[in-house]
mmCIF file of N, CA and C in Angstrom:
data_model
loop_
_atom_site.group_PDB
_atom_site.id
_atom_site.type_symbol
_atom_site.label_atom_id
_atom_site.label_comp_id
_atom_site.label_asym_id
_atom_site.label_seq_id
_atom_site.Cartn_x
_atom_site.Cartn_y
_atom_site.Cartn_z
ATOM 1 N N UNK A 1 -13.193 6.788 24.588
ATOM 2 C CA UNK A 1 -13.950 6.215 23.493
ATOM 3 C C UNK A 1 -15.161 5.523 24.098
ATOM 4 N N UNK A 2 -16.369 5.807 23.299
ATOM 5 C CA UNK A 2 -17.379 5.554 24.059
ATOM 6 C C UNK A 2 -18.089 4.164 22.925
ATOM 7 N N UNK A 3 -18.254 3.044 23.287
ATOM 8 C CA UNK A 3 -19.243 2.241 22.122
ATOM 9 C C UNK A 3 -20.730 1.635 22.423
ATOM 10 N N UNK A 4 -21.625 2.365 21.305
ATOM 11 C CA UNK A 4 -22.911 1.446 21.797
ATOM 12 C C UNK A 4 -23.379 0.728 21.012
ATOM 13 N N UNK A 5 -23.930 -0.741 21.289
ATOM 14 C CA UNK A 5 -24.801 -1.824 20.307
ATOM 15 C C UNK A 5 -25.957 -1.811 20.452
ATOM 16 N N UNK A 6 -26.568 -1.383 19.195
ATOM 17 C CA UNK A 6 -28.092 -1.627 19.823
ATOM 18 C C UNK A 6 -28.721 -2.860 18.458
ATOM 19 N N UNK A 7 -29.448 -3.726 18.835
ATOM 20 C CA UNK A 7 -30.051 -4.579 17.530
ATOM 21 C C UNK A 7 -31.670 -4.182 17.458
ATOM 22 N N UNK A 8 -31.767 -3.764 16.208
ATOM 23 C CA UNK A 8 -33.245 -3.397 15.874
ATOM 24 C C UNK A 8 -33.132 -4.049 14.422
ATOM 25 N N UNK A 9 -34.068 -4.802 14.696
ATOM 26 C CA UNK A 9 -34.324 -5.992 13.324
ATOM 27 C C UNK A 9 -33.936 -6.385 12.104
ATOM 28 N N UNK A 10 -32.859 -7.225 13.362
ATOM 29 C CA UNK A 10 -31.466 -7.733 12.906
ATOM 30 C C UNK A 10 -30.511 -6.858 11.967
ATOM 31 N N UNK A 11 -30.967 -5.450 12.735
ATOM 32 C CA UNK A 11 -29.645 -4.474 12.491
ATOM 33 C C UNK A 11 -28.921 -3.735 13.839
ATOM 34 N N UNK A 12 -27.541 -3.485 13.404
ATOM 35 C CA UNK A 12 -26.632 -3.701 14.727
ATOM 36 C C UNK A 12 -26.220 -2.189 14.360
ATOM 37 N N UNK A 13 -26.467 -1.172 15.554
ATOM 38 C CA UNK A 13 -25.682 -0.244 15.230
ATOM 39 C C UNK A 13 -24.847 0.304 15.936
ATOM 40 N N UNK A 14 -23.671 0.546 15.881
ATOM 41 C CA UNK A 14 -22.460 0.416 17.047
ATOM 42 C C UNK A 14 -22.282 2.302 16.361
ATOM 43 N N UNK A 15 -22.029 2.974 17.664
ATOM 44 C CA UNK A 15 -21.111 3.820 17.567
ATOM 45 C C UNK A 15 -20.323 4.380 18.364
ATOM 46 N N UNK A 16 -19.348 4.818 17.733
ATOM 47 C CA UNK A 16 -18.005 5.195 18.385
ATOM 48 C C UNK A 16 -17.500 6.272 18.538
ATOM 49 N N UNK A 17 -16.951 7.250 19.408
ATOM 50 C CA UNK A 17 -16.683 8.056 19.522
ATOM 51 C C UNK A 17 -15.052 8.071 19.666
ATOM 52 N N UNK A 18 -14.511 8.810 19.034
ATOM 53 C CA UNK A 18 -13.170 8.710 19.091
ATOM 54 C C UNK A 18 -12.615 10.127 19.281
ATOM 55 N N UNK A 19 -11.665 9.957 20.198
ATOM 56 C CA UNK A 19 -10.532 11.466 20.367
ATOM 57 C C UNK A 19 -9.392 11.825 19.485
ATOM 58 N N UNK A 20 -10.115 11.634 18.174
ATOM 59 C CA UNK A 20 -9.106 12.123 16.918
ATOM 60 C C UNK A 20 -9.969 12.998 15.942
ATOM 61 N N UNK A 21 -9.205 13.724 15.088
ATOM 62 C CA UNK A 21 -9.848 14.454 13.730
ATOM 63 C C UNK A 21 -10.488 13.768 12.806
ATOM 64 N N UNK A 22 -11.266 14.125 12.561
ATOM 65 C CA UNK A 22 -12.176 13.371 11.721
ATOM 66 C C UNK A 22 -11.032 12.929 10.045
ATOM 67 N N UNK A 23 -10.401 13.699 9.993
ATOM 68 C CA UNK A 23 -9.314 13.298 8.474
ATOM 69 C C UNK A 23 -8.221 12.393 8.900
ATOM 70 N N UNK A 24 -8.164 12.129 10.543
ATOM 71 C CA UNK A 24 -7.004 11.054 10.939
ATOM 72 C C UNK A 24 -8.226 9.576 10.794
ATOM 73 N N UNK A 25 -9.299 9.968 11.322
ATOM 74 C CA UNK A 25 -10.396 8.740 10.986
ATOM 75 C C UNK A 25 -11.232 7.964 9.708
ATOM 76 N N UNK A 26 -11.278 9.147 8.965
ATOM 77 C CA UNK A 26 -11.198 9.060 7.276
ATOM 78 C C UNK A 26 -10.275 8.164 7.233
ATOM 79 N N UNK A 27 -8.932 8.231 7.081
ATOM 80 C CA UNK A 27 -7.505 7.747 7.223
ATOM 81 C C UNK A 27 -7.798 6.635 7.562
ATOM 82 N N UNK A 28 -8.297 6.061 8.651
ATOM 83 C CA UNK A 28 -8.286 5.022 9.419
ATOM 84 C C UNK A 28 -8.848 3.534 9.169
ATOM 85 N N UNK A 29 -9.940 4.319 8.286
ATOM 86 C CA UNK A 29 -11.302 3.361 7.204
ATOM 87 C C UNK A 29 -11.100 3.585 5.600
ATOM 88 N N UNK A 30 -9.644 4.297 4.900
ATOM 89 C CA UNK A 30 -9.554 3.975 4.054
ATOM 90 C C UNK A 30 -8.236 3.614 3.161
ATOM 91 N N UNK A 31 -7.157 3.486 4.021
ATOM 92 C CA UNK A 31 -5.563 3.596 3.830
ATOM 93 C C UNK A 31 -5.374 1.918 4.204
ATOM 94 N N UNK A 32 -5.117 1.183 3.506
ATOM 95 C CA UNK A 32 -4.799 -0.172 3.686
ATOM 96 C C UNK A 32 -3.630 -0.284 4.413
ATOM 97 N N UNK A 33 -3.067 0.395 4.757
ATOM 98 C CA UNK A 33 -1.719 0.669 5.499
ATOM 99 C C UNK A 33 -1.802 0.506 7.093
ATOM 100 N N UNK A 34 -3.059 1.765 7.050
ATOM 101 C CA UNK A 34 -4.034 1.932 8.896
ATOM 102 C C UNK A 34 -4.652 1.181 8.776
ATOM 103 N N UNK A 35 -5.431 0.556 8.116
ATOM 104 C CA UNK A 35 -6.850 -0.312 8.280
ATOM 105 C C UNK A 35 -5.930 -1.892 8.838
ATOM 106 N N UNK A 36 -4.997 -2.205 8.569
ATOM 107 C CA UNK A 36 -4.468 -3.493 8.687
ATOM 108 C C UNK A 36 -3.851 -3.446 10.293
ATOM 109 N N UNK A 37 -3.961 -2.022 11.634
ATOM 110 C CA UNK A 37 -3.439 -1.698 12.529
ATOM 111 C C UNK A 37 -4.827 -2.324 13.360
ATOM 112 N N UNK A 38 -5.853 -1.844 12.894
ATOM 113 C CA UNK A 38 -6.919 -2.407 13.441
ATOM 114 C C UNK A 38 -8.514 -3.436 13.259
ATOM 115 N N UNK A 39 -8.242 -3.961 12.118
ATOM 116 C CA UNK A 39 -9.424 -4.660 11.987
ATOM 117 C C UNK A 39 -8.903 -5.455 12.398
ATOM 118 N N UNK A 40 -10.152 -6.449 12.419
ATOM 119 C CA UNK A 40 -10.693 -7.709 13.291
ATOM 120 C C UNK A 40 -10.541 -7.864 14.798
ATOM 121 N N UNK A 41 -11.058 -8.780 15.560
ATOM 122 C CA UNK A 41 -11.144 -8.841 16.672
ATOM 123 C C UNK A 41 -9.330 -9.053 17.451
ATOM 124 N N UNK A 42 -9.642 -8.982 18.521
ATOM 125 C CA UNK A 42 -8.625 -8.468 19.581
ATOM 126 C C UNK A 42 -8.234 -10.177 19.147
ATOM 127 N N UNK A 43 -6.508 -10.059 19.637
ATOM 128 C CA UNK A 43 -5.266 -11.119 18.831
ATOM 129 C C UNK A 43 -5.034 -12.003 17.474
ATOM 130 N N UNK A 44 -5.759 -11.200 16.370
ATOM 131 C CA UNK A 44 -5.754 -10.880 15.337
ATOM 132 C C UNK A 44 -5.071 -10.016 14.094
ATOM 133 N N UNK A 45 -4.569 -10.630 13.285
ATOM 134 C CA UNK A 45 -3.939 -9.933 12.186
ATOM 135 C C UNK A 45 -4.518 -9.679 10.758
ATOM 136 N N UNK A 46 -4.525 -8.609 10.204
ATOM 137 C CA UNK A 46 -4.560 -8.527 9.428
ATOM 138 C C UNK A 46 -3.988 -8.324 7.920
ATOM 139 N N UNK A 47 -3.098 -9.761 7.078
ATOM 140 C CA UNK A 47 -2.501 -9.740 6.774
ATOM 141 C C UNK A 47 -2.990 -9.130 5.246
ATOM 142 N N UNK A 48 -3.587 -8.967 4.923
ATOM 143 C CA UNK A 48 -3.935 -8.714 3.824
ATOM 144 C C UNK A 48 -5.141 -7.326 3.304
ATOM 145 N N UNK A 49 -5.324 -6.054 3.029
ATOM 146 C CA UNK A 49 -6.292 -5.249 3.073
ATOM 147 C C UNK A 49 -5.790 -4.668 1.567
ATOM 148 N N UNK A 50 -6.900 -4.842 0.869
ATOM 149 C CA UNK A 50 -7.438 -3.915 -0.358
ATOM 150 C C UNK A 50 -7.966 -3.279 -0.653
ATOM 151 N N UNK A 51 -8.400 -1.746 -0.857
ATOM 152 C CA UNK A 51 -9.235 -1.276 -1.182
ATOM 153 C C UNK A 51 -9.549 -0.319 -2.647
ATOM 154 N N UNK A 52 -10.395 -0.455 -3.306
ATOM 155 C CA UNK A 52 -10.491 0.483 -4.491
ATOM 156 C C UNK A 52 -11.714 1.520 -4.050
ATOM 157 N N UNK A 53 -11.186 2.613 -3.212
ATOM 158 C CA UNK A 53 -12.249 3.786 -2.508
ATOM 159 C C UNK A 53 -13.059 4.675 -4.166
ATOM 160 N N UNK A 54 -13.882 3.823 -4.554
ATOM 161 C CA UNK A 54 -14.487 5.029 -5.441
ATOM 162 C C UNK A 54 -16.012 4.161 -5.450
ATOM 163 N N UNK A 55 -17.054 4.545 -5.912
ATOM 164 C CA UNK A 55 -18.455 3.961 -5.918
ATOM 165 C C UNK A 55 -18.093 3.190 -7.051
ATOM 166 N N UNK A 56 -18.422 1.442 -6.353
ATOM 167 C CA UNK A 56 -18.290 0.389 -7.515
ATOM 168 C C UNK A 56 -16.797 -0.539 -7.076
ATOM 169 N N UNK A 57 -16.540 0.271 -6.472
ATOM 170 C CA UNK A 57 -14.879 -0.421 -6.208
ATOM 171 C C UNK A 57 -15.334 -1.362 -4.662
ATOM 172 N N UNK A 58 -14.425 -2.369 -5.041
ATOM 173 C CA UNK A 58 -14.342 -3.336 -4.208
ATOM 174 C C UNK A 58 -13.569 -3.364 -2.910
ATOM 175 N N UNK A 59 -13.471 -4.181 -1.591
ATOM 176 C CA UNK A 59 -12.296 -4.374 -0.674
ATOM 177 C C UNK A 59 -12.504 -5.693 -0.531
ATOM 178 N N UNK A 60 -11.312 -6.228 -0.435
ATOM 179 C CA UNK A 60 -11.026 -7.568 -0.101
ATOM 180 C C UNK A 60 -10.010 -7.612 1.193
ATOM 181 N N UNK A 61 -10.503 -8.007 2.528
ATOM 182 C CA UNK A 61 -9.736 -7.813 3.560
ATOM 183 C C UNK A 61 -9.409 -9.032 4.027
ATOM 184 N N UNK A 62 -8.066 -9.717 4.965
ATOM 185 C CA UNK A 62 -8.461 -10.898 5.304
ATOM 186 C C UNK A 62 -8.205 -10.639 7.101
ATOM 187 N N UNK A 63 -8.482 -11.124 7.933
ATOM 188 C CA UNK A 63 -7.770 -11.264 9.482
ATOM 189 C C UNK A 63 -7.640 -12.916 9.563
ATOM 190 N N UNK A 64 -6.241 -12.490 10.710
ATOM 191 C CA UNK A 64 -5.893 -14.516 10.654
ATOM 192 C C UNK A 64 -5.572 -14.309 12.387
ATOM 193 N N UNK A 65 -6.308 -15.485 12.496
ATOM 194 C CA UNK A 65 -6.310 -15.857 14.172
ATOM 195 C C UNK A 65 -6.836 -17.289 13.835
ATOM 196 N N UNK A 66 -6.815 -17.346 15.537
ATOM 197 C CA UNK A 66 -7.442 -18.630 15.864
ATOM 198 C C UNK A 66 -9.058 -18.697 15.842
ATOM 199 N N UNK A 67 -9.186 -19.836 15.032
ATOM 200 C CA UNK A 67 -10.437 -20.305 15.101
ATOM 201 C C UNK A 67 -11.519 -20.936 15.690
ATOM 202 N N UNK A 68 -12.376 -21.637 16.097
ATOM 203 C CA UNK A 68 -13.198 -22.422 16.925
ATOM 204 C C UNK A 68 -12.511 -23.330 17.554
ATOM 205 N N UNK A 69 -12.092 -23.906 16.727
ATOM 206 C CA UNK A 69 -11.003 -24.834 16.802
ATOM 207 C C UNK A 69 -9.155 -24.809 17.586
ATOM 208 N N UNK A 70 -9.231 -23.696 17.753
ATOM 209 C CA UNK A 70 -8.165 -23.640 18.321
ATOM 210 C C UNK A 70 -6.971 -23.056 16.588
ATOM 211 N N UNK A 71 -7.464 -23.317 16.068
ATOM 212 C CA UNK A 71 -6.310 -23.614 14.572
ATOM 213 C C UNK A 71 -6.110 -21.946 14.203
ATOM 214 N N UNK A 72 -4.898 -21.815 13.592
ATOM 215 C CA UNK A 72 -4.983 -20.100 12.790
ATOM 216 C C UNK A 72 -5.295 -20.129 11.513
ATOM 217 N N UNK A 73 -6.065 -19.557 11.189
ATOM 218 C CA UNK A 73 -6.686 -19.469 9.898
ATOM 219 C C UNK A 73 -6.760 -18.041 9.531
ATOM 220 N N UNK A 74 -6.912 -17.922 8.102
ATOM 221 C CA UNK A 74 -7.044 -16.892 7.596
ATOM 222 C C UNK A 74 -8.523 -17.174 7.563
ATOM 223 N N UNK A 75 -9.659 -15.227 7.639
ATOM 224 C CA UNK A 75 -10.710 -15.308 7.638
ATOM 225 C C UNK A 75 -11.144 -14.026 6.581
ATOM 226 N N UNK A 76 -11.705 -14.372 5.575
ATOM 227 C CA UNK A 76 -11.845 -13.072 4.389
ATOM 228 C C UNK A 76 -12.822 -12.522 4.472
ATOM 229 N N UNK A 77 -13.152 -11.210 3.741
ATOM 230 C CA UNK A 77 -14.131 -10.312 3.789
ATOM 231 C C UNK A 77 -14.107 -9.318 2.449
ATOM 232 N N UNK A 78 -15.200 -9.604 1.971
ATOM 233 C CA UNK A 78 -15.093 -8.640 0.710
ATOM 234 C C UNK A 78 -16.343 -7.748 0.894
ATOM 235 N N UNK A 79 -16.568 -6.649 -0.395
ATOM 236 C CA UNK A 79 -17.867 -6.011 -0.335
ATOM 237 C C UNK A 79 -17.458 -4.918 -1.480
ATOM 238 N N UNK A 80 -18.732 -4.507 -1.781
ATOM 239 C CA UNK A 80 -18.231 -3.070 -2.818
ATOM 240 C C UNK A 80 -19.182 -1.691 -2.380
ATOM 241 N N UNK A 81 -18.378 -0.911 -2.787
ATOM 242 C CA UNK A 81 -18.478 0.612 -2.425
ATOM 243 C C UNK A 81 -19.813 1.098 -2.967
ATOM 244 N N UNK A 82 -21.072 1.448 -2.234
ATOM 245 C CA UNK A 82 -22.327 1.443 -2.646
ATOM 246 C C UNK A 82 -22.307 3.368 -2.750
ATOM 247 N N UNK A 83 -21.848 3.774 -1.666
ATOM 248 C CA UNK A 83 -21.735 5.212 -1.608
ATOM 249 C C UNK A 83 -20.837 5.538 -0.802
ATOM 250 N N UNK A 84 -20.014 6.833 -1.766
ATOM 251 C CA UNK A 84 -19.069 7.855 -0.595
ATOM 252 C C UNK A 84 -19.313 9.053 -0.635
ATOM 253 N N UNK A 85 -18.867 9.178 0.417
ATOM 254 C CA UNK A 85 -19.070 11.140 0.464
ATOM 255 C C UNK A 85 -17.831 11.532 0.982
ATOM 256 N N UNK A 86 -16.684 11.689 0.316
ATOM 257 C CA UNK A 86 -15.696 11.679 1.290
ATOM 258 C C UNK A 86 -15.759 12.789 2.843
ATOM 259 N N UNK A 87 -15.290 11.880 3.546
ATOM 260 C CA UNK A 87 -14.716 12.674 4.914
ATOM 261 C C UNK A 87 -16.046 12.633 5.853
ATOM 262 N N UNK A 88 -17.355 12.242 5.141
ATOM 263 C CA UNK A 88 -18.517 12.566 5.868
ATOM 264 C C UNK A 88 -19.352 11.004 6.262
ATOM 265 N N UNK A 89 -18.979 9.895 5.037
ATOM 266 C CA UNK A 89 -19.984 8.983 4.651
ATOM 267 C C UNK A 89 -19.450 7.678 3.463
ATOM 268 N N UNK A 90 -19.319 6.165 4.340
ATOM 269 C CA UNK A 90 -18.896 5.037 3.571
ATOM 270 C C UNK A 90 -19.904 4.821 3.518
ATOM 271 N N UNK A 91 -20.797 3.600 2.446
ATOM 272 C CA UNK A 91 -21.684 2.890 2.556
ATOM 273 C C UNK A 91 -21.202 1.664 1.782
ATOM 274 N N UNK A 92 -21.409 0.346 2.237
ATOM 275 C CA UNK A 92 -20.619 -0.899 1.573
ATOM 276 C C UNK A 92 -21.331 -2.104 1.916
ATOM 277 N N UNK A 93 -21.256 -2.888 0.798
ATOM 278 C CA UNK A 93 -21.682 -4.325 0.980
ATOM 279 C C UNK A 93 -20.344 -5.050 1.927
ATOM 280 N N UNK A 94 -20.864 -5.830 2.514
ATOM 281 C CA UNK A 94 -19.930 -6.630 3.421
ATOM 282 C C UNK A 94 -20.062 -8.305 2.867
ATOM 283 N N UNK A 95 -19.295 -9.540 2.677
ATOM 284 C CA UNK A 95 -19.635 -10.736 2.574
ATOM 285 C C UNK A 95 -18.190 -11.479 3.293
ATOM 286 N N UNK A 96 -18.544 -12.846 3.509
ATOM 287 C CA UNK A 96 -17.383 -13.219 3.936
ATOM 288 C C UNK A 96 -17.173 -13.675 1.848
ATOM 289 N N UNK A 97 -15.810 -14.369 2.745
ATOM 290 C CA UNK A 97 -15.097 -14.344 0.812
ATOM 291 C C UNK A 97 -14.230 -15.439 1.009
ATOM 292 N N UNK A 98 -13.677 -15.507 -0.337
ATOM 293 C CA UNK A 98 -12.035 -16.533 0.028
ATOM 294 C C UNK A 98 -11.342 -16.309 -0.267
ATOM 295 N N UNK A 99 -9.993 -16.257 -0.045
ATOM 296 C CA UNK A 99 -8.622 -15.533 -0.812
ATOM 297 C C UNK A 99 -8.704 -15.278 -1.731
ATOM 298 N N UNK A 100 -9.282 -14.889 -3.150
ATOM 299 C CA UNK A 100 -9.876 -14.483 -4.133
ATOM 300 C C UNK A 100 -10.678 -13.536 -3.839
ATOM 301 N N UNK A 101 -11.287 -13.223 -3.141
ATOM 302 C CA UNK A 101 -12.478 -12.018 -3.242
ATOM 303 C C UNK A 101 -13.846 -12.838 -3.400
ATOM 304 N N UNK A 102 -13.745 -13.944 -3.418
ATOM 305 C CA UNK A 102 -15.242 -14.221 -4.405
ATOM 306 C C UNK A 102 -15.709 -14.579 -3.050
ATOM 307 N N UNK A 103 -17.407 -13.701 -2.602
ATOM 308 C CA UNK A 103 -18.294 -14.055 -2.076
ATOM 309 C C UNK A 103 -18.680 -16.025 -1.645
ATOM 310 N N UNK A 104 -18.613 -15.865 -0.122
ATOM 311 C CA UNK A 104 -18.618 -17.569 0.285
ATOM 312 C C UNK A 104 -19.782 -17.817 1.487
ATOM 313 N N UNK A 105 -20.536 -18.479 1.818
ATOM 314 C CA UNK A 105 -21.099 -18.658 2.937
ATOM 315 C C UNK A 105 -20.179 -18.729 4.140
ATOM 316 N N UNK A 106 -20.699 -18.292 5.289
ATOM 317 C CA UNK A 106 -19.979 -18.444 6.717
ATOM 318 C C UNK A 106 -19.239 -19.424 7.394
ATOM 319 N N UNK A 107 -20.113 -20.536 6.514
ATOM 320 C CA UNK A 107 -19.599 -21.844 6.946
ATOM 321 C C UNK A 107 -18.513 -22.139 5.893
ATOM 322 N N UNK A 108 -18.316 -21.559 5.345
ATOM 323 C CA UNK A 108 -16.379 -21.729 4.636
ATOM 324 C C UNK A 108 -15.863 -21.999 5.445
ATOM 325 N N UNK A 109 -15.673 -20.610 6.074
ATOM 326 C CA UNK A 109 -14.858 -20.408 7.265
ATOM 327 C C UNK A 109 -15.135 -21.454 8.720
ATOM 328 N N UNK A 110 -15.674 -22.520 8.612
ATOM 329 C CA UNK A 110 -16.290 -22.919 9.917
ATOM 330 C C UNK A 110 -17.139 -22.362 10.989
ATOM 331 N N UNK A 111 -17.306 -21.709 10.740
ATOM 332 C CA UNK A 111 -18.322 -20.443 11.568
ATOM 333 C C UNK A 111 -19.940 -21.058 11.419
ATOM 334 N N UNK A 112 -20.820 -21.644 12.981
ATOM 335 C CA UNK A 112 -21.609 -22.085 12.856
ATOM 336 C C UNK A 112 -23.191 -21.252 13.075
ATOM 337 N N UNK A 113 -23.622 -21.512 12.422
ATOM 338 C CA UNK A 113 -25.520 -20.768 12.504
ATOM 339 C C UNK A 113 -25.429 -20.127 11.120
ATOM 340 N N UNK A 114 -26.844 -20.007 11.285
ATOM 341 C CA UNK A 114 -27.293 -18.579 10.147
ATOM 342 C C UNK A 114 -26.754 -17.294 9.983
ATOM 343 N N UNK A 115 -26.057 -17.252 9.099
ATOM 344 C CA UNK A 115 -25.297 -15.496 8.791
ATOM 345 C C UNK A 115 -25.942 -15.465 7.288
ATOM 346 N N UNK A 116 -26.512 -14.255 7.407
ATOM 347 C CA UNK A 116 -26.826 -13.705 6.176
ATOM 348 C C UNK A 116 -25.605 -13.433 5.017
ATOM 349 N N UNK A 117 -26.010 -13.268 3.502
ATOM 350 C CA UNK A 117 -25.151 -13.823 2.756
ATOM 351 C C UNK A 117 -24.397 -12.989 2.850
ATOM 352 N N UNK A 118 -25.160 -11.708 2.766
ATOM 353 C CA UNK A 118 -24.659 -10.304 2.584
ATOM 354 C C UNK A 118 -25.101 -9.402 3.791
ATOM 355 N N UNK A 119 -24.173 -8.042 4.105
ATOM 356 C CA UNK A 119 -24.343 -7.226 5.168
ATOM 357 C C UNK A 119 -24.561 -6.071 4.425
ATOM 358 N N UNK A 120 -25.004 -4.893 4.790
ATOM 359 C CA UNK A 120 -24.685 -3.371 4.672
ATOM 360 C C UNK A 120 -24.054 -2.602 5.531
ATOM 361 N N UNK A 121 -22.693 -1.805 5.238
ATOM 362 C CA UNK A 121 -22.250 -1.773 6.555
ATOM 363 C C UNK A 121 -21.855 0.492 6.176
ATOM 364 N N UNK A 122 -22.802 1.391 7.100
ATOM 365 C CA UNK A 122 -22.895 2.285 6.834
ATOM 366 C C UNK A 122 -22.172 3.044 7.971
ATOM 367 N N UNK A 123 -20.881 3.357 7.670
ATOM 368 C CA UNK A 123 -19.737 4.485 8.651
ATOM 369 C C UNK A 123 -20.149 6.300 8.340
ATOM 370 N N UNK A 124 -20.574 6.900 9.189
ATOM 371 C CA UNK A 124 -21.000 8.385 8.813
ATOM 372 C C UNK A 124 -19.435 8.678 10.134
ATOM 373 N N UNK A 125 -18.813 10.059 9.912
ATOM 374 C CA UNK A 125 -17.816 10.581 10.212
ATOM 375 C C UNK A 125 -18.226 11.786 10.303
ATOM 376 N N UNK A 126 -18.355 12.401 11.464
ATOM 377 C CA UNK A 126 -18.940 13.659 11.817
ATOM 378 C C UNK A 126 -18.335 14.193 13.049
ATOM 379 N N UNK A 127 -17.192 15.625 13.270
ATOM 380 C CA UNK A 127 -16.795 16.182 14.346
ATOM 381 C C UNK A 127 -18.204 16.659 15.341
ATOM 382 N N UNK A 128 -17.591 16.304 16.301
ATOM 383 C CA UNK A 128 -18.693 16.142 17.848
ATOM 384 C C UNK A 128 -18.558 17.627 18.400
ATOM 385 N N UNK A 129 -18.674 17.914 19.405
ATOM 386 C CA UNK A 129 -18.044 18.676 20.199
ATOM 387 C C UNK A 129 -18.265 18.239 21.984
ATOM 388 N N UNK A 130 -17.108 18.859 22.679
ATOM 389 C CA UNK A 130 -17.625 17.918 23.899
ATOM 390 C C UNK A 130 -15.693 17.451 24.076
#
């Protein structure tokens, strides 16, 4: 698995290459079942994942770890489904949230600096070869 970050004005674009089928990776970004195996950062859980996969439909995700602070907290994330294409193409608003779903600034969560309110967060799924 290969990952690259690049920031071009104040956009982050990471990609990943993975040694699976593109319908096990579909799978991976839309089954609340898989998605809760791997989001959020490394010693992290994700106790909570929702998703309504259709244009307009919402996800409400949470991960719980430790915080700045040392403390475990739950940390939320909502957004809604701007465009799909299945198997090829997500496109989604990202926000942090609060156990409710409802859109929150960063600093809810204790999380310090400027974070924008809202993200766009665009997954394309395309077999490689190689």
């Amino acid at each position: 698995m290969a990952t690259v970050i690049k920031h071009i004005k104040k956009e982050a674009v990471i990609t990943r290459v993975l040694d699976a089928p593109r319908e096990t990776v579909w799978k991976a970004w839309t089954d609340p079942d898989i998605v809760k195996h791997w989001w959020g950062p490394q010693d992290f859980t994700a106790p909570h994942i929702s998703i309504d996969l259709r244009v307009g439909g919402r996800f409400v995700f949470s991960m719980r770890g430790a915080g700045l602070d040392g403390a475990v907290k739950d940390y939320w994330n909502t957004g809604e489904h701007k465009e799909i294409v299945p198997m090829k193409k997500i496109i989604t608003t990202m926000s942090f949230a609060d156990e409710r779903g409802k859109p929150v600034p960063a600093s809810h969560h204790g999380l310090p600096g400027k974070w924008p309110k809202e993200g766009m967060v665009t997954a394309r799924f395309a077999d490689i070869k190689g």
